[in-house]
Coordinates of C-alpha atoms in Angstrom, one line a residue:
Chain I
M29 CA -267.6 106.7 -0.8
S30 CA -270.1 105.0 -2.8
S31 CA -272.8 107.6 -4.6
I32 CA -275.3 105.0 -4.4
F33 CA -277.5 105.4 -1.4
R34 CA -280.0 102.6 -0.3
L35 CA -283.0 103.1 1.5
Y36 CA -283.6 101.2 5.0
P37 CA -286.0 98.3 4.2
D38 CA -288.7 100.1 6.2
C39 CA -288.7 103.1 3.9
K40 CA -290.5 102.3 0.8
L41 CA -290.8 104.3 -2.4
V42 CA -294.4 104.7 -3.9
P43 CA -294.4 106.2 -7.1
G44 CA -297.8 108.0 -8.1
A45 CA -298.9 109.6 -11.4
S46 CA -297.1 113.0 -11.1
R47 CA -294.8 112.4 -8.0
A48 CA -293.9 109.8 -5.6
A49 CA -293.6 109.5 -1.8
I50 CA -291.2 107.7 0.5
Y51 CA -293.0 106.1 3.5
D52 CA -291.0 105.9 6.6
L53 CA -293.2 102.6 8.0
T54 CA -291.2 103.1 11.1
R55 CA -291.6 106.7 12.1
N56 CA -295.1 106.7 10.0
K57 CA -293.9 109.5 7.7
I58 CA -294.4 110.3 4.3
H59 CA -291.8 112.4 2.4
I60 CA -293.1 113.6 -1.0
V61 CA -290.5 113.1 -3.8
P62 CA -290.5 114.9 -7.3
K63 CA -290.9 112.4 -10.1
E64 CA -287.6 113.0 -11.6
V65 CA -285.7 112.1 -8.3
A66 CA -288.2 108.9 -8.3
M67 CA -287.3 108.0 -11.6
Q68 CA -283.6 107.5 -10.8
F69 CA -284.2 104.8 -8.3
E70 CA -283.6 101.2 -9.3
G71 CA -285.3 99.4 -6.6
D72 CA -284.4 100.9 -3.4
C73 CA -281.2 102.2 -4.6
V74 CA -280.7 106.1 -5.9
D75 CA -277.5 107.5 -7.6
F76 CA -277.7 111.3 -6.9
D77 CA -275.0 111.9 -9.2
M78 CA -277.2 111.1 -12.1
L79 CA -279.3 114.1 -10.8
S80 CA -278.6 117.7 -11.5
D81 CA -276.3 119.2 -9.2
E82 CA -279.0 121.3 -7.3
V83 CA -281.7 118.5 -7.4
G84 CA -279.3 116.1 -6.2
A85 CA -277.4 117.9 -3.4
E86 CA -281.1 118.7 -2.3
Y87 CA -282.3 115.2 -1.8
R88 CA -279.1 113.7 -0.7
E89 CA -279.2 116.2 2.4
S90 CA -282.9 115.6 2.7
F91 CA -282.5 111.9 2.6
L92 CA -279.8 112.0 4.9
Q93 CA -281.3 114.2 7.4
Q94 CA -284.4 112.1 7.5
E95 CA -282.3 109.1 8.0
L96 CA -284.2 107.2 5.2
G97 CA -281.1 105.0 4.2
R98 CA -277.3 105.3 4.0
F99 CA -274.6 105.2 1.5
N100 CA -272.4 101.8 1.7
M101 CA -275.6 100.0 3.3
P102 CA -274.2 96.9 5.2
P103 CA -274.7 94.0 2.7
E104 CA -276.4 92.0 5.8
I105 CA -279.6 94.0 5.8
N106 CA -282.1 92.3 4.4
P107 CA -285.4 93.4 2.7
I108 CA -288.8 93.1 4.6
S109 CA -291.2 90.4 3.8
E110 CA -294.3 91.9 1.9
E111 CA -296.4 89.1 3.2
Y112 CA -299.5 90.1 5.1
I113 CA -299.6 87.9 8.3
H114 CA -302.7 88.0 10.1
P115 CA -304.2 85.1 11.8
S116 CA -308.0 86.4 11.6
I117 CA -310.5 85.4 9.0
I118 CA -312.3 88.6 9.8
S119 CA -310.4 91.3 11.6
N120 CA -313.0 93.9 12.0
A121 CA -316.8 93.8 12.0
I122 CA -319.7 96.3 12.0
I123 CA -323.1 95.6 13.5
D124 CA -325.8 98.0 13.3
I125 CA -328.3 97.7 15.9
G126 CA -331.8 99.5 15.4
K127 CA -335.2 98.3 16.9
E128 CA -335.3 94.7 15.2
D129 CA -334.4 91.8 17.1
M130 CA -331.0 90.7 16.2
P131 CA -329.4 87.4 16.9
L132 CA -326.7 88.9 19.0
A133 CA -325.1 85.9 20.8
K134 CA -324.8 84.1 17.6
I135 CA -323.1 86.7 16.0
A136 CA -320.7 87.1 18.8
S137 CA -320.0 83.3 19.0
E138 CA -319.6 83.5 15.1
L139 CA -317.4 86.6 15.4
S140 CA -315.0 84.9 17.8
D141 CA -314.9 81.7 15.9
L142 CA -313.6 83.9 12.9
L143 CA -311.0 85.5 15.5
C144 CA -312.3 89.3 15.1
D145 CA -310.4 91.5 16.9
T146 CA -312.4 95.0 16.9
I147 CA -316.0 95.0 16.3
C148 CA -317.6 98.6 15.9
L149 CA -321.4 98.6 17.4
R150 CA -323.4 101.1 15.5
F151 CA -326.7 102.4 17.2
V152 CA -328.7 103.5 14.0
E153 CA -331.8 104.5 16.6
N154 CA -331.9 106.4 19.9
A155 CA -330.9 103.6 22.5
T156 CA -331.1 103.7 26.4
T157 CA -327.8 103.2 28.3
E158 CA -328.9 99.9 29.6
M159 CA -329.9 98.9 25.9
V160 CA -326.1 99.7 24.8
L161 CA -324.6 98.3 27.8
A162 CA -326.7 94.8 27.2
T163 CA -325.8 94.8 23.8
M164 CA -321.8 95.4 24.5
R165 CA -321.9 92.6 27.1
C166 CA -322.9 90.0 24.1
F167 CA -319.3 90.9 22.7
M168 CA -317.3 90.8 25.9
S169 CA -316.3 87.2 26.1
T170 CA -315.3 86.8 22.5
S171 CA -311.9 87.2 20.4
A172 CA -312.6 91.0 20.5
R173 CA -309.9 92.9 21.7
S174 CA -311.5 96.4 21.0
I175 CA -315.2 97.2 21.0
E176 CA -316.0 100.5 19.2
L177 CA -319.4 102.2 19.8
C178 CA -321.2 104.7 17.3
L179 CA -324.2 106.2 18.9
K180 CA -326.4 109.3 17.7
Y181 CA -326.2 112.5 19.9
V182 CA -328.8 113.1 22.4
D183 CA -328.7 115.6 25.3
G184 CA -326.8 114.4 28.2
I185 CA -324.8 112.0 26.2
E186 CA -321.6 112.7 27.8
D187 CA -322.9 111.3 31.1
R188 CA -324.2 108.3 29.2
I189 CA -320.7 107.6 27.8
I190 CA -318.8 108.1 30.8
E191 CA -320.8 105.6 32.5
I192 CA -320.8 102.9 29.4
L193 CA -316.6 103.4 29.5
R194 CA -316.6 102.6 33.3
K195 CA -318.7 99.7 32.8
I196 CA -317.0 98.3 29.6
H197 CA -313.3 98.5 29.5
L198 CA -313.0 96.9 25.9
C199 CA -314.4 100.3 24.6
T200 CA -311.6 101.7 22.8
R201 CA -313.5 104.5 20.8
V202 CA -316.6 106.1 20.6
T203 CA -318.4 108.2 17.6
V204 CA -321.3 110.5 18.4
V205 CA -322.9 111.3 14.9
R206 CA -325.4 114.3 14.4
A207 CA -323.7 116.2 17.0
P208 CA -324.3 120.1 17.3
A209 CA -320.2 120.5 16.7
R210 CA -317.3 118.6 15.7
K211 CA -315.0 117.8 18.7
V212 CA -312.8 115.2 20.1
E213 CA -312.6 114.6 23.8
L214 CA -310.5 112.1 25.6
I215 CA -312.5 110.5 28.5
Q216 CA -311.0 108.4 31.2
G217 CA -307.6 109.5 30.0
S218 CA -307.3 107.3 26.9
V219 CA -310.7 106.9 25.3
P220 CA -311.2 109.0 22.4
V221 CA -314.8 110.3 21.5
R222 CA -315.3 112.0 18.5
Y223 CA -318.3 114.0 18.1
T224 CA -319.3 114.7 14.5
E225 CA -322.2 116.6 12.5
T226 CA -322.5 114.0 9.8
G227 CA -324.6 110.8 9.8
F228 CA -323.4 107.6 10.1
N229 CA -320.1 107.0 7.7
C230 CA -318.1 104.1 7.1
G231 CA -314.5 104.9 7.7
L232 CA -313.4 108.4 6.9
E233 CA -315.0 111.7 5.9
I234 CA -313.1 113.3 2.9
S235 CA -313.8 116.8 2.5
D236 CA -310.4 118.2 1.5
C237 CA -307.3 117.0 0.3
D238 CA -305.1 117.1 3.3
Y239 CA -303.5 113.3 3.1
S240 CA -302.1 113.7 6.5
K241 CA -305.4 113.0 8.0
Y242 CA -306.2 109.7 6.6
A243 CA -302.9 108.5 5.5
S244 CA -300.7 106.4 7.8
A245 CA -297.5 104.7 7.0
N246 CA -297.0 101.6 8.9
L247 CA -295.7 98.1 7.8
S248 CA -299.0 96.0 8.5
L249 CA -301.2 98.5 6.3
Y250 CA -298.7 99.0 3.5
N251 CA -298.1 95.0 3.3
E252 CA -302.1 94.5 3.4
S253 CA -302.4 97.1 0.8
L254 CA -300.0 95.5 -1.5
H255 CA -302.4 92.6 -1.8
F256 CA -305.8 93.5 -0.4
H257 CA -308.2 96.0 -0.5
N258 CA -307.2 97.9 2.8
C259 CA -310.7 98.9 3.9
L260 CA -312.6 95.9 2.8
N261 CA -309.9 93.1 3.7
R262 CA -311.3 90.7 6.6
K263 CA -314.2 92.9 7.3
V264 CA -317.8 92.2 7.3
V265 CA -321.0 94.4 8.3
V266 CA -324.2 93.0 9.6
D267 CA -326.9 95.9 9.0
R268 CA -329.9 96.5 11.3
Y269 CA -332.1 94.2 9.6
G270 CA -329.5 91.2 9.6
Y271 CA -328.0 91.6 6.1
I272 CA -324.6 90.8 5.7
R273 CA -322.3 93.2 3.4
N274 CA -318.8 94.2 2.7
C275 CA -319.4 97.4 3.4
P276 CA -322.5 99.7 4.9
E277 CA -321.7 102.1 1.6
M278 CA -322.2 98.9 -0.5
G279 CA -325.8 97.9 -1.7
E280 CA -324.5 94.1 -2.2
T281 CA -325.7 91.7 0.3
F282 CA -324.8 88.1 1.0
G283 CA -327.9 86.6 2.9
N284 CA -329.6 87.4 5.8
L285 CA -328.6 86.0 9.7
C286 CA -332.4 86.4 10.7
D287 CA -332.7 83.4 8.0
G288 CA -330.5 81.1 9.7
V289 CA -327.4 81.5 7.6
S290 CA -324.1 81.1 9.2
L291 CA -322.0 84.2 8.9
S292 CA -318.9 82.0 9.2
E293 CA -319.9 80.3 5.8
I294 CA -320.7 83.6 4.2
V295 CA -317.7 85.3 4.9
K296 CA -315.5 82.4 4.0
S297 CA -317.3 82.1 0.4
E298 CA -315.6 83.2 -2.6
P299 CA -318.1 85.8 -3.8
F300 CA -317.9 87.5 -0.4
Q301 CA -314.2 87.9 -0.4
K302 CA -313.7 88.6 -3.7
K303 CA -313.8 92.4 -3.1
W304 CA -311.1 91.7 -0.7
R305 CA -308.6 91.2 -3.3
E306 CA -309.3 94.5 -5.5
T307 CA -306.2 96.5 -4.4
K308 CA -306.0 100.1 -5.0
D309 CA -303.7 99.6 -7.8
A310 CA -306.8 98.2 -9.9
V311 CA -309.0 101.4 -8.7
P312 CA -309.2 104.4 -11.2
H313 CA -307.5 107.4 -9.6
C314 CA -306.1 105.7 -6.5
C315 CA -303.9 103.5 -8.7
D316 CA -302.1 106.8 -9.7
C317 CA -302.2 108.0 -6.1
E318 CA -298.7 108.1 -4.3
L319 CA -300.5 107.7 -1.0
R320 CA -302.6 104.6 -2.2
Y321 CA -300.8 102.1 0.4
A322 CA -301.2 104.3 3.4
C323 CA -304.8 105.8 2.5
Q324 CA -307.6 103.9 4.0
H325 CA -310.0 106.4 2.2
C326 CA -312.6 103.8 0.6
D327 CA -312.9 104.2 -3.2
I328 CA -316.4 103.4 -2.6
V329 CA -316.9 106.8 -1.8
S330 CA -314.1 108.0 -3.9
S331 CA -316.3 110.9 -5.2
R332 CA -315.3 112.5 -1.8
C333 CA -311.6 112.4 -2.6
T334 CA -310.5 115.6 -3.8
Y335 CA -306.5 114.7 -4.0
N336 CA -306.0 115.4 -7.3
V337 CA -303.2 113.0 -8.4
Y338 CA -302.4 114.5 -11.8
S339 CA -301.7 118.0 -10.9
L340 CA -300.1 118.1 -7.7
R341 CA -296.3 118.8 -7.4
P342 CA -294.5 118.8 -4.3
Chain V
M2 CA -301.8 68.0 24.0
I3 CA -299.9 71.5 24.2
L4 CA -299.5 73.0 27.5
L5 CA -298.8 76.6 27.3
L6 CA -297.8 78.0 30.7
S7 CA -297.9 81.6 30.6
S8 CA -299.1 84.8 32.4
D9 CA -302.4 86.8 32.1
G10 CA -302.4 89.3 29.1
D11 CA -299.2 88.0 27.4
F12 CA -299.4 89.0 24.3
S13 CA -297.2 86.6 22.5
T14 CA -299.0 84.1 24.1
D15 CA -302.6 85.3 23.2
L16 CA -301.2 85.8 19.4
V17 CA -299.9 82.0 19.4
I18 CA -303.2 80.8 20.2
Q19 CA -305.0 82.9 17.7
W20 CA -302.6 81.4 15.1
L21 CA -303.6 77.7 16.8
K22 CA -307.2 78.3 16.3
S23 CA -306.9 79.9 12.8
F24 CA -305.1 76.3 12.1
G25 CA -308.3 74.7 13.5
Y26 CA -305.8 73.4 16.2
T27 CA -308.2 72.8 19.7
S28 CA -305.3 70.3 21.5
Y29 CA -304.1 72.9 23.8
F30 CA -304.4 74.1 27.4
R31 CA -303.2 77.7 28.6
L32 CA -302.5 77.9 32.3
N33 CA -301.3 81.3 33.5
L34 CA -299.7 81.4 36.9
L35 CA -302.2 83.6 38.6
D36 CA -304.9 80.9 37.4
L37 CA -303.2 79.0 40.4
V38 CA -304.2 81.9 43.0
E39 CA -307.4 83.0 41.7
K40 CA -309.1 79.9 39.9
D41 CA -310.3 76.4 41.5
V42 CA -306.8 74.5 41.3
E43 CA -306.2 70.9 42.0
I44 CA -302.7 69.6 41.8
D45 CA -302.4 65.8 42.6
P46 CA -298.8 65.1 42.7
A47 CA -298.9 61.3 43.5
E48 CA -301.2 60.7 40.5
G49 CA -299.4 63.4 38.1
T50 CA -303.0 65.0 37.4
F51 CA -304.3 68.7 37.8
S52 CA -307.4 70.5 36.9
L53 CA -308.5 73.9 36.8
N54 CA -311.9 75.0 37.5
G55 CA -313.1 71.4 37.4
E56 CA -311.3 70.9 34.0
R57 CA -309.1 67.6 34.4
I58 CA -305.9 67.6 32.8
A59 CA -303.7 64.2 33.0
L60 CA -300.1 65.2 32.6
N61 CA -299.4 62.1 30.4
T62 CA -301.5 63.5 27.9
I63 CA -299.1 66.4 27.3
N64 CA -296.7 66.1 24.5
V65 CA -295.1 69.4 24.8
V66 CA -294.9 72.3 26.8
W67 CA -294.1 76.0 26.3
Y68 CA -293.0 77.9 29.1
R69 CA -293.8 81.5 28.6
R70 CA -293.4 83.8 31.2
F71 CA -295.2 81.6 33.9
S72 CA -294.6 84.5 36.5
G73 CA -295.8 87.8 37.3
F74 CA -296.9 86.5 41.2
S75 CA -294.8 89.7 42.7
L76 CA -296.6 92.1 40.5
S77 CA -299.9 91.1 41.2
S78 CA -302.7 92.5 43.3
H79 CA -302.3 89.3 45.8
Y80 CA -298.6 90.0 46.7
R81 CA -299.2 93.7 47.1
K82 CA -302.1 92.9 49.7
V83 CA -300.1 90.4 51.4
K84 CA -297.1 93.0 51.7
N85 CA -299.1 95.6 52.9
E86 CA -301.0 93.7 55.4
L87 CA -298.1 91.1 56.6
G88 CA -294.9 92.5 55.2
E89 CA -292.7 91.6 52.4
R90 CA -291.0 88.4 54.0
A91 CA -294.5 87.1 54.3
A92 CA -294.9 87.9 50.6
E93 CA -292.0 86.6 49.5
L94 CA -292.8 83.3 51.4
L95 CA -295.8 82.8 49.4
R96 CA -294.1 83.6 46.2
C97 CA -291.7 80.7 46.7
E98 CA -294.9 78.4 47.6
L99 CA -296.1 79.2 44.4
Q100 CA -292.8 79.2 42.6
N101 CA -292.5 75.5 43.9
I102 CA -296.0 74.5 42.8
S103 CA -295.6 76.0 39.6
E104 CA -292.3 74.3 38.8
F105 CA -294.2 70.8 39.3
F106 CA -295.2 71.0 35.8
E107 CA -291.7 71.5 34.5
Q108 CA -290.4 68.7 36.8
M109 CA -293.2 66.3 36.4
L110 CA -292.8 66.1 32.6
P111 CA -289.1 65.2 31.9
N112 CA -289.5 63.2 29.2
V113 CA -292.0 65.9 27.2
P114 CA -290.1 68.4 24.9
I115 CA -290.1 71.8 26.9
I116 CA -289.7 75.1 25.1
G117 CA -288.3 77.5 27.6
S118 CA -287.7 76.9 31.2
R119 CA -287.9 78.7 34.5
I120 CA -285.6 76.6 36.0
K121 CA -282.7 76.6 33.4
G122 CA -283.6 80.2 32.5
N123 CA -282.1 82.0 34.9
T124 CA -278.8 82.5 33.7
N125 CA -275.9 84.6 35.0
K126 CA -274.5 87.3 32.7
L127 CA -271.1 86.6 34.0
I128 CA -271.7 82.8 32.9
E129 CA -272.9 83.9 29.9
L130 CA -269.7 85.9 29.0
H131 CA -267.4 83.1 29.8
T132 CA -269.7 80.5 28.0
A133 CA -269.8 82.8 24.9
K134 CA -266.3 83.2 25.0
K135 CA -265.7 79.5 25.3
V136 CA -267.5 78.8 22.2
G137 CA -265.6 81.3 20.5
L138 CA -267.8 84.2 20.1
N139 CA -266.4 87.8 20.4
V140 CA -267.2 89.3 23.7
P141 CA -266.1 92.9 24.8
F142 CA -263.4 93.3 27.6
S143 CA -265.5 92.7 30.7
M144 CA -264.4 92.8 34.4
V145 CA -266.1 93.1 37.7
L146 CA -264.3 95.4 39.8
S147 CA -264.3 97.2 43.5
R148 CA -261.5 99.5 43.5
R149 CA -260.8 102.5 41.9
P150 CA -257.2 102.3 41.1
K151 CA -257.9 99.2 39.2
L152 CA -260.8 101.1 37.5
L153 CA -258.1 103.8 36.6
K154 CA -255.9 100.7 35.2
V155 CA -258.5 99.3 33.0
R156 CA -259.4 102.5 32.1
A157 CA -255.7 103.4 30.6
K158 CA -256.0 100.4 28.0
H159 CA -259.8 100.7 27.2
P160 CA -260.6 104.3 27.2
R161 CA -264.1 104.0 26.4
L162 CA -266.2 102.2 29.2
I163 CA -269.7 101.2 30.3
S164 CA -271.1 100.2 33.5
K165 CA -274.1 97.4 33.3
S166 CA -276.3 95.6 35.9
A167 CA -274.9 92.2 36.8
Y168 CA -278.0 90.8 37.3
N169 CA -281.3 91.2 35.3
T170 CA -282.5 94.4 34.6
R171 CA -284.9 95.6 36.9
S172 CA -286.5 98.8 38.2
I173 CA -286.6 100.0 41.5
E174 CA -289.5 102.3 43.4
L175 CA -288.0 105.0 45.3
E176 CA -290.3 107.8 47.0
D177 CA -293.1 107.1 44.4
R178 CA -290.5 107.3 41.2
Y179 CA -289.1 104.5 39.3
Y180 CA -285.5 103.9 38.4
S181 CA -284.3 101.5 36.0
M182 CA -281.0 100.2 35.4
F183 CA -279.5 101.4 32.1
T184 CA -276.5 100.6 30.5
T185 CA -274.3 103.8 31.2
R186 CA -271.0 105.3 30.1
V187 CA -268.4 105.6 32.8
N188 CA -267.0 109.2 32.2
D189 CA -264.2 111.2 34.2
N190 CA -266.8 112.5 36.7
D191 CA -268.1 109.1 38.1
I192 CA -264.6 108.1 38.3
A193 CA -263.6 111.0 40.3
S194 CA -266.7 110.5 42.7
V195 CA -266.6 107.0 43.3
D196 CA -265.3 105.9 46.7
I197 CA -261.9 104.3 46.6
C198 CA -263.7 100.9 47.5
F199 CA -266.9 100.6 45.6
F200 CA -269.6 98.0 45.4
P201 CA -268.7 95.2 43.0
S202 CA -269.6 96.6 39.4
L203 CA -269.7 94.7 35.9
I204 CA -267.6 97.3 33.6
Q205 CA -267.4 96.5 30.0
E206 CA -265.4 98.3 27.2
E207 CA -267.7 100.2 25.0
I208 CA -267.8 98.6 21.6
K209 CA -268.0 101.3 18.7
K210 CA -270.9 100.2 17.1
D211 CA -272.2 100.1 13.5
Y212 CA -275.6 98.8 14.8
E213 CA -277.1 96.4 17.6
V214 CA -278.2 92.9 16.7
R215 CA -281.2 91.3 18.4
I216 CA -281.3 87.6 17.4
F217 CA -284.4 85.7 18.5
Y218 CA -283.3 82.0 18.9
F219 CA -285.7 79.4 18.6
L220 CA -285.2 75.6 18.5
G221 CA -281.9 76.3 16.1
K222 CA -283.8 78.8 14.1
F223 CA -282.3 82.4 13.8
Y224 CA -284.5 85.2 13.5
C225 CA -282.3 88.4 13.3
M226 CA -282.7 92.2 13.5
A227 CA -280.8 95.3 13.1
I228 CA -281.2 98.0 15.6
I229 CA -280.2 101.1 13.8
S230 CA -279.7 103.5 17.1
Q231 CA -276.3 105.2 16.6
G232 CA -277.5 108.4 14.9
N233 CA -279.6 109.2 18.3
P234 CA -278.0 110.3 21.1
Q235 CA -280.6 109.0 23.3
T236 CA -280.3 105.7 22.4
E237 CA -276.6 105.3 21.4
V238 CA -275.5 103.4 24.4
D239 CA -278.7 101.7 25.5
F240 CA -281.4 101.1 22.9
R241 CA -284.2 100.6 25.5
K242 CA -284.1 104.1 26.6
Y243 CA -286.8 104.5 23.9
D244 CA -287.4 107.7 21.7
D245 CA -290.9 107.8 21.0
K246 CA -290.6 111.0 18.6
L247 CA -287.6 109.4 16.4
P248 CA -287.9 105.7 16.9
N249 CA -284.9 103.5 15.9
R250 CA -285.4 101.3 13.1
F251 CA -285.8 97.5 13.5
I252 CA -285.1 95.9 10.4
P253 CA -284.1 92.6 9.2
C254 CA -280.5 91.5 9.1
E255 CA -278.4 88.0 8.4
I256 CA -275.5 86.8 10.2
D257 CA -272.6 84.6 9.1
D258 CA -273.0 80.8 9.3
D259 CA -269.9 80.4 11.4
T260 CA -271.5 83.0 14.3
K261 CA -274.8 80.9 13.9
S262 CA -273.2 77.6 14.8
K263 CA -271.4 79.0 17.5
I264 CA -274.8 80.6 18.7
A265 CA -276.3 77.2 18.7
I266 CA -273.6 75.6 20.8
F267 CA -273.7 78.5 23.2
M268 CA -277.4 78.1 23.8
S269 CA -276.9 74.2 24.3
E270 CA -274.4 74.8 26.8
M271 CA -276.7 77.2 28.5
G272 CA -279.7 74.7 28.3
L273 CA -281.6 77.1 26.5
N274 CA -283.6 76.3 23.5
I275 CA -285.3 79.7 23.1
G276 CA -284.2 83.2 23.7
S277 CA -283.4 86.6 22.3
L278 CA -279.7 87.3 22.3
D279 CA -278.3 90.9 21.9
F280 CA -275.2 91.6 19.9
I281 CA -273.3 94.7 18.5
R282 CA -272.0 94.9 15.3
G283 CA -268.8 96.8 15.8
T284 CA -267.4 99.3 13.2
D285 CA -264.7 96.6 12.4
G286 CA -267.3 94.3 11.1
L287 CA -267.3 91.8 14.0
L288 CA -270.3 90.9 16.1
Y289 CA -269.8 91.2 19.6
F290 CA -271.9 89.3 22.0
L291 CA -273.4 90.9 25.1
E292 CA -276.0 89.1 26.8
V293 CA -278.9 86.4 26.5
N294 CA -282.8 86.8 27.6
H295 CA -284.5 83.5 27.8
M296 CA -287.9 85.5 28.0
G297 CA -287.0 87.9 25.4
Q298 CA -289.7 89.9 23.7
F299 CA -289.7 88.4 20.3
G300 CA -292.9 90.6 19.3
M301 CA -290.3 93.7 18.8
V302 CA -288.3 91.5 16.5
D303 CA -291.5 89.7 14.9
F304 CA -293.7 92.7 13.7
P305 CA -291.0 95.1 12.4
C306 CA -289.5 92.7 10.4
N307 CA -292.5 91.0 9.4
Y308 CA -290.9 87.5 9.9
G309 CA -294.3 85.3 11.4
I310 CA -292.7 84.3 14.5
H311 CA -295.8 83.7 16.4
R312 CA -297.3 81.6 13.4
D313 CA -293.9 79.6 13.3
I314 CA -294.1 79.0 16.8
A315 CA -297.9 77.9 16.7
R316 CA -296.9 75.4 13.7
T317 CA -293.7 74.0 15.6
L318 CA -295.9 73.3 18.6
M319 CA -298.5 71.9 16.7
E320 CA -295.9 69.4 14.7
M321 CA -294.4 68.8 18.3
D322 CA -297.4 67.7 19.7
N323 CA -298.3 65.4 16.7
I324 CA -295.0 63.8 16.7
T325 CA -295.3 62.9 20.2
R326 CA -298.6 61.4 20.0
N327 CA -297.9 59.4 17.1
E328 CA -295.0 57.9 18.9
H329 CA -297.2 57.4 21.7
S330 CA -299.6 55.7 19.7
R331 CA -297.1 53.4 17.9

């Protein structure tokens, strides 16, 4: 039997500064491997005989048990294309709703033309149920497959959320900020409602270094991360005043919808898309992290990441 | 114009339309089967026109048709309502009425390229095995049997047997539980407990497999996927018994040119230009044909293997639409 072990095409070795990870993109698992094992890999193949007896035996056993690949891989098994295939120009949009008048119908229509599939509506001021429903209805007949809702905590919000979910089936996730306590509930069987003590944050809250919380090993995210910034790519934010941004946390703005500019034109422009192509390979700290193609933690707020890529050992 | 005959909520149709839109292509019309029931529909068979909610389409403007799951009436609330109020026979009668109306679109367009087909699509597993063998594909030993002594005889020659449905896989509802027809091994207990005379059953030799292969065939193109299910007892005999905790790997693979040309002949003999074919790669290295599904879920091939099949289908439909339109304008 050959001593060369080849990873299945859906298992990817990603080296970091002090160790490496094998992403199992089918089973959404990340296996940490020491640098000495990772360094023996040539492409997707490793020869365990090149390792010390003990280490070789340990990882041979572990890789076989996890079914990460096999000896004598049939030659007709092909690699998976690393192209990121997605039809949308914008895949996700965050729209902030305050007290100001917003051209919601125009935004909805433009997002539909951009084939946006996920829309997150963040009510940055307290809003009545009627106002939330009326706003959500503007986005009902668009390309969106899912609408996420972000609300400020008020007493009795649970009942209001139930009423909203009963009326708007496209709503797939709710976040309640400034809540008295952190918890997650499932409403109507499947819609997660997440209560958090913090305010409006973009993306993920990083407060410890448990990577399993924000790393996800899947093919789409992996391929996107190889070519694009996996948080900013195909994302647009319209803040409560109508300013167009890449991210709520970023200061730079690209025109104001209330001045009549076209959302479509802005998001197709080179300056707006520049950030999309900045992969984590170019971001200090992230570029040395073995989780960079699975972690959607945004480097814009990377000071919050405490995962020390230089000192960790398996 | 591209005519997409589909059903409401069919994800693959949604995605192909997204691709058409992303290419800026607007010359398409989607008709879901239930639109015929729920919307204001007007079909003029003599003039060859139809309109939906007032939007009139002349059939002679259609240059290519994608026949994608133009079905689903018997799963709808309308069917269930009629069945509850007037009984199953009345509901079936309505289903047949609708079927005839729906076939109009396919039969009225004899000179238009149609991808997929309802009329040709319902193939027979036994004919499939016969045709596959005829064109030179390997097929497992297969036999329809109804007597225990014959079964024992076959078993003496082929110790590992499986039983599978001769008709399409269907689930049945019994006392509020659903039962699906999976392929299962025929073991000693089964043979001991079966009557001497039993209902005609399709028995097949179990091929010792290295892995399963699903091939999505689309107008002469092959998208091949290996299904690594052998290590998992739950999915060993039938990968459709999905294991959510330990999902099978669906990974790209290649097949040899000789098999490809045989498959192309097979598809042509079956009158199919699109479909999903199931094969087994035996431990002997050979590929064994199992069956073809004309409505195959190619999403399950496309996403894990990242082939971009939906995008390819959109591009092909656009090309076919343009070619036919240009021919007409000449």
